[in-house]
Coordinates of C-alpha atoms in Angstrom, one line a residue:
X30 CA -56.6 35.1 -1.1
X31 CA -53.7 34.1 -3.1
X32 CA -49.9 35.5 -2.8
X33 CA -47.9 36.2 -5.8
X34 CA -44.4 35.3 -6.1
X35 CA -41.3 35.9 -8.5
X36 CA -37.8 34.9 -8.4
X37 CA -34.6 36.9 -8.8
X38 CA -31.5 36.0 -10.1
X39 CA -28.4 37.5 -10.4
X40 CA -25.4 36.8 -13.1
X41 CA -21.8 37.8 -12.1
X42 CA -22.3 38.5 -8.5
X43 CA -23.8 37.2 -5.2
X44 CA -27.3 38.2 -4.4
X45 CA -27.8 40.3 -1.5
X46 CA -31.0 40.7 0.6
X47 CA -33.2 43.5 -0.5
X48 CA -30.9 44.6 -3.2
X49 CA -33.7 45.0 -6.1
X50 CA -37.2 46.1 -5.5
X51 CA -40.3 44.9 -7.6
X52 CA -43.7 46.5 -8.4
X53 CA -47.1 45.1 -8.4
X54 CA -49.8 47.2 -10.3
X55 CA -53.4 46.7 -11.1
X56 CA -54.1 49.0 -13.9
X57 CA -52.0 52.3 -13.2
X58 CA -52.4 52.0 -9.6
X59 CA -49.5 50.5 -7.5
X60 CA -50.4 48.1 -5.0
X61 CA -47.2 46.9 -3.6
X62 CA -43.6 47.5 -3.6
X63 CA -41.5 44.7 -2.1
X64 CA -37.4 43.6 -2.3
X65 CA -36.0 40.3 -2.8
X66 CA -34.6 38.0 -0.4
X67 CA -31.5 36.6 -0.2
X68 CA -32.4 33.5 -2.2
X69 CA -33.9 35.6 -4.8
X70 CA -37.5 34.9 -3.5
X71 CA -39.9 38.1 -4.1
X72 CA -43.1 37.7 -2.2
X73 CA -45.9 40.4 -2.5
X74 CA -48.7 40.9 0.2
X75 CA -51.5 38.7 -0.5
X76 CA -54.3 39.6 -2.5
X77 CA -58.0 38.9 -1.4
X78 CA -61.2 38.9 -3.1
X79 CA -64.8 38.8 -2.2
X80 CA -68.0 37.2 -3.5
X81 CA -68.8 40.4 -5.7
X82 CA -65.2 40.3 -7.4
X83 CA -65.8 36.9 -9.4
X84 CA -64.1 36.9 -12.7
X85 CA -60.7 37.7 -14.1
X86 CA -58.6 40.4 -12.5
X87 CA -55.1 41.2 -14.3
X88 CA -52.0 42.6 -12.7
X89 CA -48.6 43.8 -13.8
X90 CA -45.2 42.7 -12.3
X91 CA -42.0 44.6 -13.0
X92 CA -38.6 45.2 -11.6
X93 CA -38.0 49.0 -10.4
X94 CA -35.6 50.3 -12.5
X95 CA -33.4 51.9 -10.0
X96 CA -29.9 52.4 -11.7
X97 CA -26.7 50.4 -9.7
X98 CA -23.3 51.0 -11.3
X99 CA -22.3 47.5 -13.1
X100 CA -25.8 46.2 -12.9
X101 CA -27.7 45.9 -15.7
X102 CA -31.8 45.6 -14.9
X103 CA -34.2 43.1 -16.5
X104 CA -36.8 45.3 -18.1
X105 CA -39.6 42.4 -18.7
X106 CA -43.0 42.9 -17.6
X107 CA -45.2 40.3 -16.7
X108 CA -48.9 40.3 -17.0
X109 CA -50.8 38.0 -14.6
X110 CA -54.4 37.0 -15.0
X111 CA -56.0 35.7 -11.5
X112 CA -59.5 34.2 -11.8
X113 CA -61.8 34.2 -9.1
X114 CA -64.8 31.8 -9.0
X115 CA -67.6 30.4 -6.8
X116 CA -67.2 26.5 -6.7
X117 CA -70.2 26.6 -4.1
X118 CA -67.8 25.2 -1.4
X119 CA -68.1 28.3 0.9
X120 CA -64.7 29.4 -0.2
X121 CA -63.8 31.2 -3.3
X122 CA -61.6 29.4 -5.7
X123 CA -58.5 31.9 -6.5
X124 CA -56.0 30.8 -9.0
X125 CA -53.5 32.2 -11.7
X126 CA -54.9 31.2 -15.2
X127 CA -52.2 32.9 -17.3
X128 CA -48.9 34.5 -17.0
X129 CA -47.4 36.7 -19.9
X130 CA -44.3 38.1 -20.3
X131 CA -43.3 41.2 -22.3
X132 CA -39.6 41.9 -23.4
X133 CA -40.2 43.1 -27.0
X134 CA -43.2 43.8 -29.1
X135 CA -45.4 40.9 -28.3
X136 CA -45.8 39.1 -25.0
X137 CA -45.3 35.3 -24.7
X138 CA -46.7 32.9 -22.3
X139 CA -44.6 32.1 -19.3
X140 CA -44.6 29.5 -16.5
X141 CA -43.1 31.5 -13.8
X142 CA -41.9 35.1 -13.2
X143 CA -38.2 35.3 -13.1
X144 CA -36.4 38.6 -13.3
X145 CA -32.5 37.9 -14.2
X146 CA -29.8 40.9 -13.9
X147 CA -26.4 41.0 -14.8
X148 CA -23.2 42.5 -13.1
X149 CA -20.3 43.1 -15.2
X150 CA -17.2 45.0 -14.2
X151 CA -14.7 46.9 -16.6
X152 CA -11.0 45.5 -17.2
X153 CA -8.7 47.1 -15.2
X154 CA -4.9 47.8 -16.3
X155 CA -2.3 47.6 -14.0
X156 CA 1.6 48.4 -14.5
X157 CA 5.1 48.4 -12.8
X158 CA 7.8 50.9 -13.5
X159 CA 11.3 50.6 -12.4
X160 CA 15.0 52.2 -12.4
X161 CA 18.5 51.2 -13.4
X162 CA 21.6 53.1 -12.2
X163 CA 25.4 52.5 -13.1
X164 CA 28.2 53.7 -10.7
X165 CA 31.3 55.4 -12.5
X166 CA 30.1 55.5 -15.8
X167 CA 27.5 57.2 -18.0
X168 CA 24.4 55.2 -18.3
X169 CA 23.7 54.5 -22.1
X170 CA 20.3 54.0 -23.6
X171 CA 18.9 50.2 -23.4
X172 CA 22.4 49.2 -22.2
X173 CA 20.9 46.8 -19.6
X174 CA 18.0 44.2 -20.0
X175 CA 15.6 42.7 -17.9
X176 CA 13.3 39.4 -17.7
X177 CA 9.8 39.6 -16.7
X178 CA 7.4 36.3 -15.6
X179 CA 4.6 35.2 -14.4
X180 CA 4.8 32.7 -11.4
X181 CA 2.9 30.0 -10.1
X182 CA 1.4 29.9 -6.4
X183 CA 4.3 27.7 -5.6
X184 CA 6.9 30.3 -7.2
X185 CA 7.3 28.3 -10.4
X186 CA 7.7 30.1 -13.9
X187 CA 4.2 29.8 -15.8
X188 CA 5.5 32.0 -18.9
X189 CA 8.2 34.5 -19.5
X190 CA 6.2 37.7 -20.5
X191 CA 9.6 39.3 -22.1
X192 CA 13.1 38.7 -21.5
X193 CA 14.2 42.1 -23.3
X194 CA 12.7 45.2 -21.1
X195 CA 15.2 48.0 -21.8
X196 CA 15.6 51.1 -19.9
X197 CA 16.0 54.6 -21.4
X198 CA 19.0 57.0 -21.1
X199 CA 17.8 58.0 -17.4
X200 CA 17.6 54.5 -16.3
X201 CA 13.8 54.4 -16.4
X202 CA 11.9 51.3 -17.6
X203 CA 8.3 50.0 -17.7
X204 CA 7.1 46.4 -17.2
X205 CA 4.3 45.4 -20.0
X206 CA 1.0 46.5 -19.2
X207 CA -1.2 43.5 -17.5
X208 CA -4.9 43.7 -17.6
X209 CA -7.3 41.6 -15.4
X210 CA -11.0 41.1 -16.0
X211 CA -14.0 40.2 -13.8
X212 CA -12.7 36.5 -13.9
X213 CA -9.8 37.5 -12.0
X214 CA -11.8 38.6 -8.7
X215 CA -10.4 37.3 -5.6
X216 CA -7.0 36.1 -7.3
X217 CA -3.4 37.0 -6.5
X218 CA -1.2 37.0 -9.6
X219 CA 2.6 36.7 -9.0
X220 CA 5.7 37.6 -11.2
X221 CA 9.3 38.0 -10.9
X222 CA 11.6 40.3 -12.4
X223 CA 15.5 39.9 -12.8
X224 CA 18.0 41.7 -14.7
X225 CA 19.9 39.7 -17.7
X226 CA 23.6 39.4 -16.8
X227 CA 25.3 39.8 -20.2
X228 CA 28.7 39.2 -18.8
X229 CA 30.1 42.6 -20.3
X230 CA 33.8 43.1 -18.9
X231 CA 34.1 45.5 -16.2
X232 CA 30.5 45.5 -14.9
X233 CA 29.0 44.0 -11.9
X234 CA 25.3 43.3 -12.7
X235 CA 22.5 43.3 -9.8
X236 CA 21.4 40.0 -8.8
X237 CA 18.2 41.2 -6.9
X238 CA 15.0 39.3 -7.8
X239 CA 12.0 41.2 -7.5
X240 CA 8.6 39.5 -6.8
X241 CA 5.5 41.3 -7.9
X242 CA 2.2 40.6 -6.5
X243 CA -1.1 41.9 -8.0
X244 CA -4.5 41.2 -6.1
X245 CA -7.7 42.0 -7.9
X246 CA -10.5 43.1 -5.9
X247 CA -14.1 43.9 -6.8
X248 CA -15.5 47.5 -6.0
X249 CA -19.1 46.2 -6.4
X250 CA -19.5 49.1 -8.4
X251 CA -18.5 47.6 -12.1
X252 CA -15.1 48.7 -11.1
X253 CA -12.0 46.4 -10.2
X254 CA -9.4 47.7 -7.4
X255 CA -5.9 46.6 -8.2
X256 CA -3.7 46.1 -5.2
X257 CA 0.1 45.9 -6.1
X258 CA 3.1 45.0 -3.9
X259 CA 6.7 44.6 -4.4
X260 CA 9.4 42.4 -2.7
X261 CA 13.2 42.4 -3.2
X262 CA 14.6 39.2 -2.2
X263 CA 11.7 38.3 -0.1
X264 CA 11.6 41.6 1.7
X265 CA 8.8 44.1 1.0
X266 CA 10.0 46.9 -1.1
X267 CA 8.8 50.4 -2.2
X268 CA 10.4 50.5 -5.6
X269 CA 12.0 48.6 -8.1
X270 CA 16.0 49.6 -8.2
X271 CA 18.6 47.5 -10.2
X272 CA 22.3 49.1 -9.2
X273 CA 25.3 48.3 -11.4
X274 CA 28.8 49.2 -11.0
X275 CA 31.6 49.6 -13.5

């Protein structure tokens, strides 16, 4: 008897036990379907032979093409040749004598059977918006400006994204759009938003400091989930609101 094995690897995501399935054929006959183990090993049921089955036996191994969102499956097909011989020892000799891997028009020789899948997520955008109000005077378009910065984990400024964000005549403003990728999964990004005090006579500026957090999560289906939170002067808030007075 001989047991055929393969290895499954997954790029871009942790591999789970039973996540992918693999098929063993002899000719057009499906002999076995098995799933991968957590470590990527794929083990088929043993193949047994009798002394009436001496010679070369040919098998085909391939991954079952069951679509999963975010995953690109390996379409390679492996042809395995097993030679059964009688060495006059009272026990048949059974060994793999050739492996051929086919991904294109022509198969090439291989030493092992390895299937490699890929997991990729789509980039995800996030944006914050806010409001500016002004007491006792009509608000003009672009009258006040804001500075938006990215922070380190300890609250230090990493970079200034914009120091000239302006509002419209109704007081509404939007912060620059932020884009997150697969490499950001599991990370939390911190930002600070403040109003620029231009010192215009008669005006009292809002000195509030908003800390904005963006956490990036994997939906495990090729998409990202973005969790956005807001704090005003260290206290959780539901909106960004700057209130000035004249």
